[in-house]
């Protein structure tokens, strides 16, 4: 219990520390913003430049992970900074736009990019914290690159059982059922959204159909059906692995490219702001 309590206390202390820093930074910026709110230019520059600076640090986190040999601190600390600083950018962004939806096309694109980055970041927090635990709870993790190989092996086993049952049982009942219901299931990943939200209705429906089929089978065919049930369960578990691991990979292909796009648009925004403030047309 002591060994369990110590990490929990450390976790709680870090959360309190980061939350306190977030609140303090938000109050400081909010106070300055309230003082300068009448001078719209000073308030906009304050929130805009601070927002851009924090975004640069957040973007740099991806590069820090690629150079672990530099003395930049623990990756865990940088990750926690990334999470809380991301929330801080939301506060800065709302102050910067003053809660109003932009009207110009350039500002609208900038706002949409920021929203996508923010939402994808929140989704990333949820799945990066929750998905690994779910994968472990379902019996460990199959390497993503091996999933197609294992899927093909399961399909070949199921097809062999269905075909052999015709000669052994002198009946095509199982083979026909396989062609109608099981072939699409074993041919490709199935029930992607159901696996993400932990809904087992598609699997239960398929197992119920297999159970109903038993009424029309003889003894030898029932043994084959029982083997098919086990293969169906294994394939469903493999699809579960595929859905969660694919989601973990895909969200980075959204979050990181859109982040770089946001940074480029933000740089262009700063150049335009200073250009127009200097009298450019």
Coordinates of C-alpha atoms in Angstrom, one line a residue, residues 56 58-68 72 260:
X56 CA 6.0 27.8 -30.4
X58 CA 4.1 23.5 -27.7
X59 CA 5.2 22.8 -31.2
X60 CA 8.8 22.4 -30.0
X61 CA 7.7 19.5 -27.8
X62 CA 7.5 17.3 -30.9
X63 CA 11.1 18.1 -31.6
X64 CA 12.3 17.6 -28.1
X65 CA 11.0 14.0 -28.2
X66 CA 13.3 13.4 -31.2
X67 CA 16.5 14.5 -29.4
X68 CA 16.4 12.7 -26.1
X72 CA 16.0 19.1 -21.7
X260 CA 2.4 23.2 -38.5

